[in-house]
CSV table of C-alpha atoms in Angstrom, one decimal:
chain,number,residue,atom,x,y,z
S,1,MET,CA,3.7,164.4,-75.1
S,2,ILE,CA,4.0,161.8,-71.1
S,3,ALA,CA,7.7,162.4,-70.2
S,4,THR,CA,9.0,159.5,-68.5
S,5,ASP,CA,10.3,159.4,-65.4
S,6,ALA,CA,14.4,158.8,-65.3
S,7,SER,CA,13.8,155.9,-63.7
S,8,LEU,CA,13.1,154.4,-66.7
S,9,ARG,CA,14.9,151.9,-68.4
S,10,PRO,CA,15.7,152.6,-72.3
S,11,VAL,CA,12.9,150.5,-74.5
S,12,SER,CA,13.8,148.7,-77.3
S,13,ASP,CA,12.0,146.6,-79.3
S,14,LEU,CA,11.5,143.2,-78.0
S,15,ASN,CA,12.3,139.7,-80.4
S,16,ALA,CA,9.1,138.5,-82.2
S,17,ALA,CA,8.0,134.4,-81.0
S,18,ALA,CA,9.6,132.4,-82.8
S,19,ALA,CA,7.5,130.0,-83.4
S,20,GLY,CA,2.9,130.6,-84.3
S,21,PRO,CA,1.1,133.1,-85.8
S,22,THR,CA,1.6,136.3,-84.5
S,23,GLY,CA,-1.9,139.5,-84.4
S,24,ASP,CA,-1.0,142.9,-85.2
S,25,ASP,CA,1.1,143.9,-82.4
S,26,GLY,CA,4.4,141.0,-83.2
S,27,GLN,CA,2.2,138.3,-80.4
S,28,PRO,CA,2.7,135.5,-80.5
S,29,ASN,CA,-1.7,134.8,-80.5
S,30,GLY,CA,-2.7,132.7,-76.9
S,31,GLN,CA,0.6,133.7,-76.0
S,32,VAL,CA,1.0,135.9,-72.5
S,33,ALA,CA,3.9,138.6,-73.7
S,34,GLY,CA,7.1,138.7,-71.4
S,35,GLY,CA,7.6,135.2,-70.1
S,36,ASN,CA,9.6,134.4,-67.4
S,37,GLY,CA,12.5,137.1,-68.2
S,38,HIS,CA,9.7,140.3,-67.0
S,39,ARG,CA,11.7,143.6,-66.0
S,40,GLY,CA,9.2,145.8,-65.3
S,41,ASN,CA,9.9,148.9,-63.4
S,42,GLY,CA,7.2,148.6,-60.3
S,43,HIS,CA,4.9,146.4,-60.5
S,44,ARG,CA,6.3,143.4,-59.0
S,45,ASN,CA,5.1,141.0,-56.3
S,46,GLY,CA,1.9,142.9,-57.3
S,47,HIS,CA,2.9,146.4,-56.9
S,48,ALA,CA,2.0,148.6,-59.1
S,49,PRO,CA,3.9,150.3,-61.7
S,50,ASP,CA,6.4,153.5,-60.6
S,51,ASP,CA,7.2,154.6,-64.1
S,52,ALA,CA,5.0,157.6,-66.0
S,53,LEU,CA,4.9,156.2,-68.2
S,54,GLY,CA,2.4,152.5,-67.0
S,55,ARG,CA,1.1,155.4,-65.3
S,56,ALA,CA,-0.4,156.5,-68.1
S,57,ILE,CA,-1.0,153.6,-69.8
S,58,LEU,CA,-3.7,152.2,-67.1
S,59,LEU,CA,-5.1,156.0,-66.8
S,60,GLU,CA,-6.0,155.5,-70.1
S,61,LEU,CA,-6.5,152.5,-70.7
S,62,ARG,CA,-9.6,152.9,-67.6
S,63,GLU,CA,-11.0,156.1,-69.4
S,64,SER,CA,-10.9,154.7,-72.7
S,65,GLY,CA,-11.8,151.5,-72.0
S,66,ALA,CA,-9.8,148.4,-74.9
S,67,THR,CA,-7.7,150.0,-76.8
S,68,GLY,CA,-4.7,149.0,-79.8
S,69,PRO,CA,-1.5,149.5,-79.3
S,70,ASP,CA,-1.2,151.9,-82.2
S,71,ALA,CA,-4.1,154.1,-80.8
S,72,LEU,CA,-2.4,154.1,-77.2
S,73,ALA,CA,1.1,155.2,-78.4
S,74,THR,CA,-0.5,158.0,-80.6
S,75,ARG,CA,-3.1,159.0,-77.5
S,76,LEU,CA,0.0,159.6,-75.3
S,77,GLY,CA,2.6,160.2,-77.6
S,78,MET,CA,4.9,157.9,-77.7
S,79,SER,CA,7.3,155.4,-80.1
S,80,ARG,CA,5.1,153.0,-80.7
S,81,THR,CA,7.7,150.3,-79.7
S,82,SER,CA,8.1,151.9,-75.9
S,83,THR,CA,4.3,151.3,-75.3
S,84,LEU,CA,3.6,148.3,-76.4
S,85,GLN,CA,6.4,147.4,-74.8
S,86,ARG,CA,5.4,148.6,-71.6
S,87,LEU,CA,2.5,146.6,-72.4
S,88,ARG,CA,3.9,143.1,-72.6
S,89,GLU,CA,5.4,144.4,-68.4
S,90,LEU,CA,2.0,145.3,-67.8
S,91,GLU,CA,-0.2,142.1,-68.8
S,92,THR,CA,2.7,139.6,-67.3
S,93,ALA,CA,2.3,141.2,-64.0
S,94,GLY,CA,-2.0,141.1,-64.1
S,95,PHE,CA,-2.1,144.6,-65.4
S,96,VAL,CA,-3.8,144.8,-68.6
S,97,ALA,CA,-5.6,141.9,-70.3
S,98,ARG,CA,-5.1,141.3,-74.1
S,99,GLN,CA,-7.4,140.3,-76.0
S,100,ALA,CA,-7.8,139.1,-80.0
S,101,ILE,CA,-10.0,140.3,-82.1
S,102,ARG,CA,-9.9,138.5,-85.2
S,103,HIS,CA,-11.2,140.4,-88.6
S,104,GLY,CA,-11.0,137.5,-91.7
S,105,VAL,CA,-7.8,136.8,-93.3
S,106,GLY,CA,-5.3,137.8,-92.1
S,107,ARG,CA,-3.3,138.9,-88.0
S,108,PRO,CA,-5.5,139.2,-85.7
S,109,ARG,CA,-6.3,143.2,-83.9
S,110,HIS,CA,-4.7,142.5,-80.4
S,111,LEU,CA,-6.5,145.2,-78.2
S,112,TYR,CA,-5.7,145.2,-74.1
S,113,ASP,CA,-7.1,147.1,-71.4
S,114,ILE,CA,-6.8,146.9,-67.7
S,115,THR,CA,-7.4,144.4,-65.4
S,116,ALA,CA,-9.4,144.2,-61.7
S,117,ALA,CA,-6.0,144.1,-60.2
S,118,ALA,CA,-5.0,147.6,-62.0
S,119,GLN,CA,-8.1,149.1,-61.0
S,120,ARG,CA,-6.8,148.6,-57.3
S,121,SER,CA,-3.2,150.6,-57.8
S,122,LEU,CA,-4.9,153.5,-59.0
S,123,PRO,CA,-5.3,156.3,-57.5
S,124,ALA,CA,-8.1,156.4,-54.1
S,125,ASN,CA,-8.6,158.9,-51.1
S,126,TYR,CA,-9.7,155.4,-48.4
S,127,ASP,CA,-7.6,157.6,-45.8
S,128,GLY,CA,-10.2,160.5,-46.4
S,129,LEU,CA,-13.2,157.7,-46.4
S,130,ALA,CA,-12.1,157.5,-43.1
S,131,THR,CA,-11.7,160.0,-41.9
S,132,THR,CA,-15.2,161.9,-43.1
S,133,LEU,CA,-16.9,159.0,-41.7
S,134,LEU,CA,-15.5,159.2,-37.8
S,135,ASP,CA,-16.5,163.0,-38.1
S,136,SER,CA,-19.5,162.3,-39.8
S,137,ILE,CA,-20.1,159.9,-36.2
S,138,VAL,CA,-18.8,162.3,-34.1
S,139,GLU,CA,-21.8,164.1,-35.8
S,140,VAL,CA,-24.5,161.8,-34.9
S,141,GLY,CA,-23.0,160.2,-32.0
S,142,GLY,CA,-20.8,162.1,-30.6
S,143,ASP,CA,-17.3,161.3,-29.0
S,144,GLY,CA,-18.9,158.5,-27.0
S,145,LEU,CA,-20.3,156.7,-30.5
S,146,VAL,CA,-16.8,157.5,-32.1
S,147,GLU,CA,-15.6,155.4,-29.1
S,148,GLU,CA,-18.1,152.4,-29.4
S,149,VAL,CA,-16.9,152.0,-32.6
S,150,PHE,CA,-13.4,151.3,-32.5
S,151,GLN,CA,-13.8,149.3,-28.8
S,152,ALA,CA,-16.6,147.4,-31.8
S,153,ARG,CA,-13.2,147.3,-34.4
S,154,ARG,CA,-10.8,146.0,-31.4
S,155,ARG,CA,-12.8,143.4,-30.5
S,156,LEU,CA,-13.2,142.3,-34.0
S,157,LEU,CA,-9.4,142.6,-34.6
S,158,ARG,CA,-9.0,140.6,-31.3
S,159,GLU,CA,-10.9,137.3,-32.2
S,160,ARG,CA,-8.4,137.6,-35.5
S,161,ILE,CA,-5.7,138.0,-33.8
S,162,GLN,CA,-6.7,135.4,-31.9
S,163,ALA,CA,-7.0,132.5,-34.2
S,164,ARG,CA,-4.4,133.0,-35.6
S,165,PHE,CA,-2.6,132.7,-32.9
S,166,ALA,CA,-4.2,129.9,-32.6
S,167,GLU,CA,-2.9,128.3,-35.7
S,168,ARG,CA,0.3,129.8,-35.9
S,169,LEU,CA,1.4,128.8,-32.6
S,170,GLY,CA,-1.4,126.7,-30.7
S,171,PRO,CA,-1.7,126.8,-27.1
S,172,GLY,CA,1.3,127.1,-24.4
S,173,ALA,CA,3.4,129.6,-27.1
S,174,SER,CA,5.7,132.3,-24.9
S,175,LEU,CA,4.9,135.8,-24.7
S,176,ALA,CA,8.2,136.2,-26.7
S,177,ASP,CA,6.5,134.4,-29.6
S,178,ARG,CA,3.5,136.0,-29.2
S,179,VAL,CA,5.3,139.5,-29.6
S,180,ARG,CA,7.2,138.4,-33.0
S,181,GLU,CA,3.6,137.3,-34.0
S,182,LEU,CA,2.0,140.5,-33.4
S,183,ALA,CA,5.1,141.6,-35.0
S,184,VAL,CA,3.8,140.3,-38.2
S,185,VAL,CA,0.4,140.9,-37.5
S,186,GLN,CA,0.8,144.7,-38.1
S,187,ASP,CA,4.0,144.7,-40.6
S,188,GLU,CA,1.0,142.7,-42.8
S,189,ALA,CA,-1.4,145.5,-42.0
S,190,GLY,CA,1.5,148.2,-44.0
S,191,TYR,CA,2.5,149.0,-39.1
S,192,VAL,CA,5.7,148.6,-40.5
S,193,CYS,CA,6.1,146.7,-36.9
S,194,ARG,CA,9.2,144.8,-35.9
S,195,ALA,CA,9.8,143.1,-32.7
S,196,GLU,CA,12.8,144.1,-30.6
S,197,THR,CA,14.4,143.2,-27.1
S,198,ALA,CA,14.7,147.0,-24.9
S,199,PRO,CA,18.8,146.9,-24.0
S,200,MET,CA,17.7,150.1,-21.7
S,201,ASN,CA,15.1,148.0,-20.2
S,202,GLY,CA,16.6,145.3,-18.6
S,203,GLY,CA,15.7,143.1,-21.8
S,204,SER,CA,11.7,143.9,-21.8
S,205,LEU,CA,10.2,142.9,-24.6
S,206,GLU,CA,9.3,145.9,-27.0
S,207,LEU,CA,7.2,146.1,-30.3
S,208,ARG,CA,8.2,148.6,-32.3
S,209,GLU,CA,6.0,150.5,-35.6
S,210,HIS,CA,7.0,152.9,-37.3
S,211,ASN,CA,4.6,153.5,-39.8
S,212,CYS,CA,0.6,154.5,-38.5
S,213,ALA,CA,-1.2,153.0,-41.0
S,214,ILE,CA,-4.6,155.1,-39.3
S,215,LEU,CA,-2.8,157.7,-38.9
S,216,GLY,CA,-5.9,160.1,-40.8
S,217,ALA,CA,-7.8,158.4,-37.9
S,218,ALA,CA,-5.8,158.3,-34.7
S,219,ALA,CA,-4.4,162.4,-35.1
S,220,GLY,CA,-8.4,163.4,-35.2
S,221,HIS,CA,-9.8,160.6,-32.1
S,222,PRO,CA,-7.9,159.2,-29.4
S,223,ALA,CA,-10.0,156.9,-29.2
S,224,ALA,CA,-8.0,154.9,-32.5
S,225,CYS,CA,-5.2,154.4,-30.2
S,226,ARG,CA,-6.7,154.1,-26.6
S,227,ALA,CA,-7.9,150.9,-28.4
S,228,GLU,CA,-4.9,149.7,-30.0
S,229,LEU,CA,-2.9,149.7,-26.2
S,230,GLN,CA,-5.9,147.5,-25.3
S,231,LEU,CA,-6.4,145.3,-28.5
S,232,PHE,CA,-2.5,144.6,-27.8
S,233,GLU,CA,-2.6,143.9,-24.2
S,234,GLU,CA,-5.4,141.2,-25.1
S,235,VAL,CA,-3.8,139.3,-27.1
S,236,LEU,CA,-0.8,139.4,-25.8
S,237,ASP,CA,-1.9,138.4,-22.4
S,238,ALA,CA,0.2,140.9,-21.0
S,239,ARG,CA,1.1,144.7,-19.7
S,240,VAL,CA,1.9,146.9,-22.3
S,241,VAL,CA,3.0,150.9,-22.1
S,242,ARG,CA,3.1,153.1,-24.5
S,243,THR,CA,6.4,154.9,-25.0
S,244,SER,CA,6.3,157.3,-28.4
S,245,HIS,CA,3.6,157.8,-30.4
S,246,ILE,CA,3.3,158.4,-33.9
S,247,ALA,CA,0.7,161.1,-33.5
S,248,SER,CA,2.1,162.3,-30.6
S,249,GLY,CA,4.7,164.3,-33.1
S,250,ASP,CA,7.1,160.9,-32.1
S,251,ARG,CA,9.1,158.7,-35.2
S,252,ALA,CA,7.3,155.1,-34.2
S,253,CYS,CA,4.7,154.2,-32.0
S,254,THR,CA,7.3,151.8,-29.3
S,255,TYR,CA,5.7,148.9,-27.2
S,256,LEU,CA,7.4,147.5,-24.3
S,257,ILE,CA,6.1,144.6,-23.3
S,258,GLU,CA,6.4,142.5,-19.9
S,259,PRO,CA,4.9,139.5,-18.2
S,260,ARG,CA,1.2,140.8,-16.3
S,261,ASP,CA,3.5,138.9,-12.9
S,262,SER,CA,7.0,140.2,-13.3
């Protein structure tokens, strides 16, 4: 029996569509379930399901393959109604796909299966992979090779960020504009980054990362943080000083930014 999260709302039958023939799950043939009235849990804007039933459905489909709602409900120990409603929500979110299988006369049988988007929402260990790779690099070439790897990464990121600055900001952009755009870039990369003014430092610009997206690597390899500091200096063409550091136990990585000629 699957114990659903307390956040999972009470489940009730969805009304069958008024028009068109229906399949064995009560869904109109060829129509995507849910429509604009989708109210699912934890998968708006492509985010993974955050409820126990949604996760259990995806894992079961990943293991067993295309399955009908009745068989799926039995395997999960859930009611057909709640399982079918959740399948419809997951279909609307793009995490499951439905196909109609016809066997002679009568309603087709509907099977649900996991999509590529759902696969990306399943458990992964990228942080462990990155850390293991770095440890392997140390074993092969020592800390010097790790430094080279992070410097190569810095150069790649520098090219991408400078190209974005050119596209978004154009020539002659102010330092403040570059800092704000860099904050957006880092935020999109998972650093929960904000650009602020530092009132305690004469109104200097400040970049604050509230999360380290590569903490597993940075904690054991200082070359990662050195490369980030260099990257910011290069793309901003400014003096950058790190004043707090997540890898050292602080709550954020904070960078004080000033023009080179100040």
